[in-house]
CSV table of C-alpha atoms and ligand atoms in Angstrom, one decimal:
chain,number,residue,atom,x,y,z
Q,174,MET,CA,113.0,110.0,104.5
Q,175,ILE,CA,110.0,108.0,103.6
Q,176,LEU,CA,107.0,110.4,102.9
Q,177,ARG,CA,103.6,109.2,104.2
Q,178,LYS,CA,100.5,110.0,102.3
Q,179,THR,CA,97.0,110.9,103.6
Q,180,PRO,CA,94.0,108.8,102.5
Q,181,ASP,CA,93.0,111.6,100.1
Q,182,GLU,CA,96.4,111.5,98.5
Q,183,LEU,CA,96.2,107.7,98.2
Q,184,ASP,CA,93.0,108.2,96.3
Q,185,LYS,CA,94.8,110.6,93.9
Q,186,ILE,CA,97.5,108.0,93.2
Q,187,ALA,CA,94.8,105.4,92.7
Q,188,ALA,CA,93.1,107.7,90.1
Q,189,ALA,CA,96.4,107.9,88.2
Q,190,GLY,CA,96.6,104.1,88.7
Q,191,ASP,CA,93.2,103.6,87.1
Q,192,ILE,CA,94.3,105.3,83.9
Q,193,LEU,CA,97.5,103.3,84.0
Q,194,ILE,CA,95.8,100.0,84.2
Q,195,ARG,CA,93.4,100.8,81.5
Q,196,CYS,CA,96.4,101.7,79.4
Q,197,HIS,CA,97.9,98.3,80.2
Q,198,GLU,CA,94.7,96.6,79.1
Q,199,ILE,CA,94.8,98.5,75.7
Q,200,LEU,CA,98.5,97.5,75.2
Q,201,LYS,CA,97.9,93.9,76.2
Q,202,ALA,CA,95.2,93.7,73.5
Q,203,LYS,CA,97.5,95.3,70.9
Q,204,ALA,CA,100.7,93.3,71.7
Q,205,ARG,CA,100.5,90.8,68.9
Q,206,PRO,CA,103.1,89.4,66.5
Q,207,GLY,CA,104.1,92.1,63.9
Q,208,VAL,CA,103.3,95.1,66.1
Q,209,THR,CA,106.2,97.3,66.9
Q,210,THR,CA,107.0,98.6,70.3
Q,211,LYS,CA,106.8,102.1,68.8
Q,212,GLN,CA,103.2,101.5,67.9
Q,213,LEU,CA,102.4,100.4,71.5
Q,214,ASP,CA,104.1,103.6,72.7
Q,215,GLU,CA,102.1,105.8,70.5
Q,216,ALA,CA,98.8,104.1,71.6
Q,217,ALA,CA,99.8,104.5,75.2
Q,218,GLU,CA,100.7,108.2,74.9
Q,219,ARG,CA,97.4,108.9,73.0
Q,220,PHE,CA,95.3,107.2,75.6
Q,221,ILE,CA,97.1,108.7,78.7
Q,222,ARG,CA,96.8,112.2,77.3
Q,223,SER,CA,93.1,111.6,76.3
Q,224,GLN,CA,92.4,111.1,80.0
Q,225,GLY,CA,93.9,114.4,81.0
Q,226,ALA,CA,97.1,112.7,82.4
Q,227,GLU,CA,100.7,112.6,81.4
Q,228,PRO,CA,103.1,109.8,80.7
Q,229,ALA,CA,105.5,109.9,83.6
Q,230,PHE,CA,108.5,108.4,81.7
Q,231,LYS,CA,108.4,110.8,78.7
Q,232,GLY,CA,111.3,113.2,79.1
Q,233,TYR,CA,112.4,111.7,82.4
Q,234,ARG,CA,116.2,112.2,82.3
Q,235,GLY,CA,115.7,112.5,78.5
Q,236,PHE,CA,113.9,109.2,78.0
Q,237,PRO,CA,112.1,109.5,74.7
Q,238,GLY,CA,109.2,107.1,75.2
Q,239,SER,CA,105.9,107.1,77.1
Q,240,ILE,CA,106.4,103.5,78.1
Q,241,CYS,CA,109.3,101.2,78.5
Q,242,ALA,CA,109.0,98.2,76.2
Q,243,SER,CA,111.6,95.5,76.9
Q,244,PRO,CA,111.5,92.2,75.0
Q,245,ASN,CA,113.1,88.8,76.0
Q,246,SER,CA,116.6,89.3,77.5
Q,247,MET,CA,116.0,93.0,78.0
Q,248,VAL,CA,115.0,93.5,81.6
Q,249,VAL,CA,113.8,97.1,81.7
Q,250,HIS,CA,114.1,100.6,80.2
Q,251,GLY,CA,113.6,99.6,76.6
Q,252,ILE,CA,113.1,102.6,74.3
Q,253,PRO,CA,110.1,101.9,72.1
Q,254,GLY,CA,111.2,101.6,68.5
Q,255,PRO,CA,111.0,99.5,65.3
Q,256,TYR,CA,111.3,96.1,67.0
Q,257,ALA,CA,108.3,94.0,65.8
Q,258,LEU,CA,107.0,91.4,68.2
Q,259,ARG,CA,107.4,87.8,67.4
Q,260,ARG,CA,105.4,84.7,68.5
Q,261,GLY,CA,107.2,83.3,71.5
Q,262,ASP,CA,108.5,86.6,72.8
Q,263,LEU,CA,108.2,87.9,76.3
Q,264,LEU,CA,107.5,91.6,76.4
Q,265,SER,CA,107.8,93.7,79.5
Q,266,ILE,CA,105.7,96.8,79.4
Q,267,ASP,CA,106.3,99.4,82.2
Q,268,ILE,CA,104.0,102.5,82.4
Q,269,GLY,CA,104.1,105.6,84.6
Q,270,VAL,CA,101.1,108.0,84.8
Q,271,VAL,CA,101.0,111.5,86.4
Q,272,LEU,CA,97.6,112.9,87.2
Q,273,ASP,CA,97.1,116.1,89.2
Q,274,GLY,CA,100.7,115.9,90.3
Q,275,TRP,CA,100.6,112.3,91.7
Q,276,VAL,CA,102.4,109.4,90.0
Q,277,ALA,CA,101.5,105.7,89.6
Q,278,ASP,CA,103.9,103.1,88.2
Q,279,ALA,CA,103.2,99.5,87.1
Q,280,ALA,CA,104.7,96.9,84.9
Q,281,ILE,CA,103.5,93.6,83.4
Q,282,THR,CA,105.4,91.0,81.3
Q,283,HIS,CA,103.2,89.5,78.5
Q,284,PRO,CA,103.8,86.3,76.6
Q,285,ILE,CA,103.3,86.9,72.9
Q,286,GLY,CA,101.4,83.9,71.7
Q,287,THR,CA,102.7,80.5,72.9
Q,288,VAL,CA,106.0,80.7,74.8
Q,289,THR,CA,108.3,78.0,76.1
Q,290,PRO,CA,107.6,76.1,79.3
Q,291,VAL,CA,110.5,77.8,81.0
Q,292,ALA,CA,109.2,81.3,80.0
Q,293,THR,CA,105.8,80.4,81.4
Q,294,LYS,CA,107.4,79.3,84.6
Q,295,LEU,CA,109.5,82.5,84.8
Q,296,LEU,CA,106.3,84.6,84.3
Q,297,SER,CA,104.4,82.8,87.0
Q,298,ALA,CA,107.2,82.9,89.5
Q,299,THR,CA,107.9,86.5,89.0
Q,300,ARG,CA,104.3,87.5,89.2
Q,301,GLN,CA,103.8,85.4,92.3
Q,302,SER,CA,106.8,87.0,93.9
Q,303,LEU,CA,105.1,90.3,93.6
Q,304,PHE,CA,101.9,89.1,95.3
Q,305,ASP,CA,104.1,87.5,98.0
Q,306,ALA,CA,105.7,90.9,98.5
Q,307,VAL,CA,102.4,92.7,98.6
Q,308,GLU,CA,101.2,90.4,101.4
Q,309,GLN,CA,104.1,91.8,103.5
Q,310,CYS,CA,103.0,95.4,103.1
Q,311,ARG,CA,101.5,95.9,106.5
Q,312,PRO,CA,102.1,98.4,109.3
Q,313,GLY,CA,104.8,97.0,111.7
Q,314,ASN,CA,106.5,94.8,109.1
Q,315,ARG,CA,109.9,95.9,107.8
Q,316,LEU,CA,111.0,96.6,104.3
Q,317,GLY,CA,113.3,93.6,104.5
Q,318,ASP,CA,110.2,91.4,104.8
Q,319,VAL,CA,109.0,92.7,101.4
Q,320,SER,CA,112.4,92.2,99.8
Q,321,HIS,CA,112.8,88.7,101.3
Q,322,ALA,CA,109.4,87.6,100.1
Q,323,VAL,CA,110.4,88.3,96.5
Q,324,GLN,CA,113.8,86.6,96.8
Q,325,GLN,CA,112.3,83.5,98.5
Q,326,ARG,CA,109.8,82.9,95.8
Q,327,VAL,CA,112.1,83.6,92.9
Q,328,GLU,CA,115.0,81.5,94.1
Q,329,SER,CA,112.7,78.6,95.2
Q,330,GLU,CA,111.6,78.4,91.6
Q,331,GLY,CA,115.2,78.3,90.4
Q,332,PHE,CA,115.5,81.8,89.0
Q,333,SER,CA,117.7,84.8,89.9
Q,334,VAL,CA,116.8,88.2,91.4
Q,335,ILE,CA,118.6,91.0,89.7
Q,336,ARG,CA,120.6,92.8,92.4
Q,337,SER,CA,121.5,96.1,90.8
Q,338,LEU,CA,117.9,97.2,90.0
Q,339,VAL,CA,115.4,98.1,92.8
Q,340,GLY,CA,111.9,99.3,93.4
Q,341,HIS,CA,111.2,102.6,95.1
Q,342,GLY,CA,108.9,104.8,97.1
Q,343,ILE,CA,106.5,106.9,94.9
Q,344,GLY,CA,104.2,109.9,95.3
Q,345,ARG,CA,104.6,113.4,94.0
Q,346,ASP,CA,107.9,112.1,92.6
Q,347,MET,CA,108.2,108.9,90.6
Q,348,HIS,CA,111.3,107.9,92.7
Q,349,GLU,CA,111.1,108.6,96.4
Q,350,ASP,CA,112.7,106.9,99.4
Q,351,PRO,CA,113.1,104.1,100.1
Q,352,GLN,CA,114.9,101.9,97.6
Q,353,ILE,CA,113.3,98.5,97.6
Q,354,PRO,CA,115.7,95.7,96.7
Q,355,ASN,CA,114.3,92.3,95.6
Q,356,PHE,CA,116.4,90.5,98.0
Q,357,GLY,CA,117.1,90.9,101.7
Q,358,ASP,CA,116.6,89.6,105.2
Q,359,PRO,CA,113.3,89.5,107.1
Q,360,GLY,CA,113.0,91.8,110.1
Q,361,THR,CA,115.5,94.3,108.7
Q,362,GLY,CA,115.2,97.8,107.3
Q,363,PRO,CA,112.7,100.6,107.9
Q,364,GLU,CA,109.5,99.8,109.6
Q,365,LEU,CA,106.4,100.1,107.3
Q,366,GLU,CA,103.9,102.7,108.4
Q,367,GLU,CA,100.4,103.7,107.3
Q,368,GLY,CA,100.5,106.0,104.3
Q,369,MET,CA,103.8,104.8,102.8
Q,370,VAL,CA,103.5,104.0,99.1
Q,371,LEU,CA,105.9,101.6,97.5
Q,372,ALA,CA,106.5,100.7,93.8
Q,373,ILE,CA,107.5,97.0,94.2
Q,374,GLU,CA,109.0,95.5,91.1
Q,375,PRO,CA,110.6,92.1,91.0
Q,376,MET,CA,113.0,91.9,88.0
Q,377,VAL,CA,114.1,88.3,87.4
Q,378,ASN,CA,116.5,86.5,85.1
Q,379,ALA,CA,116.0,82.9,84.1
Q,380,GLY,CA,119.8,82.6,84.2
Q,381,ASN,CA,122.2,84.2,86.6
Q,382,HIS,CA,121.6,87.6,88.3
Q,383,GLN,CA,124.1,89.7,86.3
Q,384,VAL,CA,123.0,92.4,83.9
Q,385,ARG,CA,124.6,94.7,81.4
Q,386,MET,CA,123.8,98.1,80.0
Q,387,GLY,CA,122.8,98.4,76.3
Q,388,SER,CA,124.5,100.7,73.9
Q,389,ASP,CA,121.7,103.3,74.1
Q,390,ASN,CA,122.6,103.7,77.8
Q,391,TRP,CA,119.0,102.9,78.8
Q,392,ALA,CA,118.1,99.3,78.1
Q,393,VAL,CA,119.3,96.8,80.7
Q,394,TYR,CA,119.9,93.2,79.5
Q,395,SER,CA,120.6,89.9,81.3
Q,396,GLN,CA,124.3,89.5,80.9
Q,397,ASP,CA,124.0,85.8,79.9
Q,398,GLY,CA,121.2,86.5,77.4
Q,399,SER,CA,118.6,84.6,79.4
Q,400,LEU,CA,115.0,85.5,79.4
Q,401,THR,CA,113.8,88.0,82.0
Q,402,ALA,CA,110.5,89.1,83.5
Q,403,HIS,CA,109.3,92.2,85.4
Q,404,PHE,CA,106.0,92.8,87.3
Q,405,GLU,CA,105.3,95.9,89.3
Q,406,PHE,CA,102.5,97.3,91.5
Q,407,THR,CA,102.2,100.7,93.3
Q,408,VAL,CA,100.9,99.7,96.7
Q,409,ALA,CA,100.0,101.6,99.8
Q,410,ILE,CA,100.4,100.5,103.4
Q,411,THR,CA,97.1,101.0,105.3
Q,412,ALA,CA,95.7,99.9,108.6
Q,413,GLU,CA,93.3,97.6,106.7
Q,414,GLY,CA,96.3,95.9,104.9
Q,415,PRO,CA,97.9,96.4,101.5
Q,416,ARG,CA,96.0,98.6,99.1
Q,417,ILE,CA,97.1,98.0,95.5
Q,418,LEU,CA,96.8,101.3,93.7
Q,419,THR,CA,97.4,99.8,90.2
Q,420,PRO,CA,95.4,96.6,90.3
Q,421,TRP,CA,96.0,95.3,86.8
Q,422,HIS,CA,95.3,91.8,88.0
Q,423,LEU,CA,91.6,92.7,88.5
Q,424,SER,CA,89.0,92.8,85.7
Q,425,ALA,CA,87.2,96.1,85.2
Q,426,ALA,CA,84.1,94.7,86.8
Q,427,ASP,CA,86.0,93.7,89.9
Q,428,ARG,CA,87.6,97.1,90.1
Q,429,ALA,CA,84.3,98.9,90.1
Q,430,PRO,CA,83.2,100.2,93.5
Q,431,ALA,CA,81.0,97.7,95.3
Q,432,ALA,CA,77.3,98.1,94.7
Q,433,PRO,CA,75.5,99.5,97.7
Q,434,GLN,CA,74.2,96.6,99.8
Q,435,ALA,CA,70.5,96.2,99.8
Q,436,ALA,CA,69.1,97.5,103.0
Q,437,SER,CA,68.3,94.5,105.2
Q,438,ARG,CA,64.8,94.2,106.3
Q,439,ALA,CA,63.9,94.0,109.9
I,790,LIG,MG1,109.1,101.6,89.1
């Protein structure tokens, strides 16, 4: 069953999302060659708790980190540790924040310094596939429209959608119905309705779509060792169109509430 949220509840998820994207901004600035993923994790936990929120991933099924930090061929669920970033890496950072009982979830893959042309293309295709998917988040569309949008973009750019990892509904729980595959047929699946909140997260391999589990039973890698990318938004379906609750693509100035319009003079 897909739970629908009220406008007030969407505002609460957006408040968690605001902390989350400020955390992403801090980590983006810190993610430089020589910095370890553990250092990023510590900075994230400190910041999230300083805002009166909690890191959603910490302790989830025993996960030890506050963020997932997944470099290069690691797709998702990387446990932060001693790995020191190197120039030319891709680093996927996934963050979950709980505020007042509501969860927001969002991921970005960053280039560390200058990366190869194929890595740059992988990042832009994966990022664009997320925006294509968001465009489908309208009442009356179907979940398959969202999934198909990701697949269409990724495959048209020559990359592979990972089949065995999916996005999810989100709200009071980090993982709610529905599961959101990054591939599918338009016009299929549940109808999207106002108040549904989806964590849409394209996970894309530069090589084939197969993945393997790491020895820590958390990290997931591309099986062929190819580079991977991962971008995620928490987005709500509203009558006015998609409402991105974790708008990491906007600058702080653009996220600020619009200034009151000057009263027009008669
Ligand atoms: Mg997620």
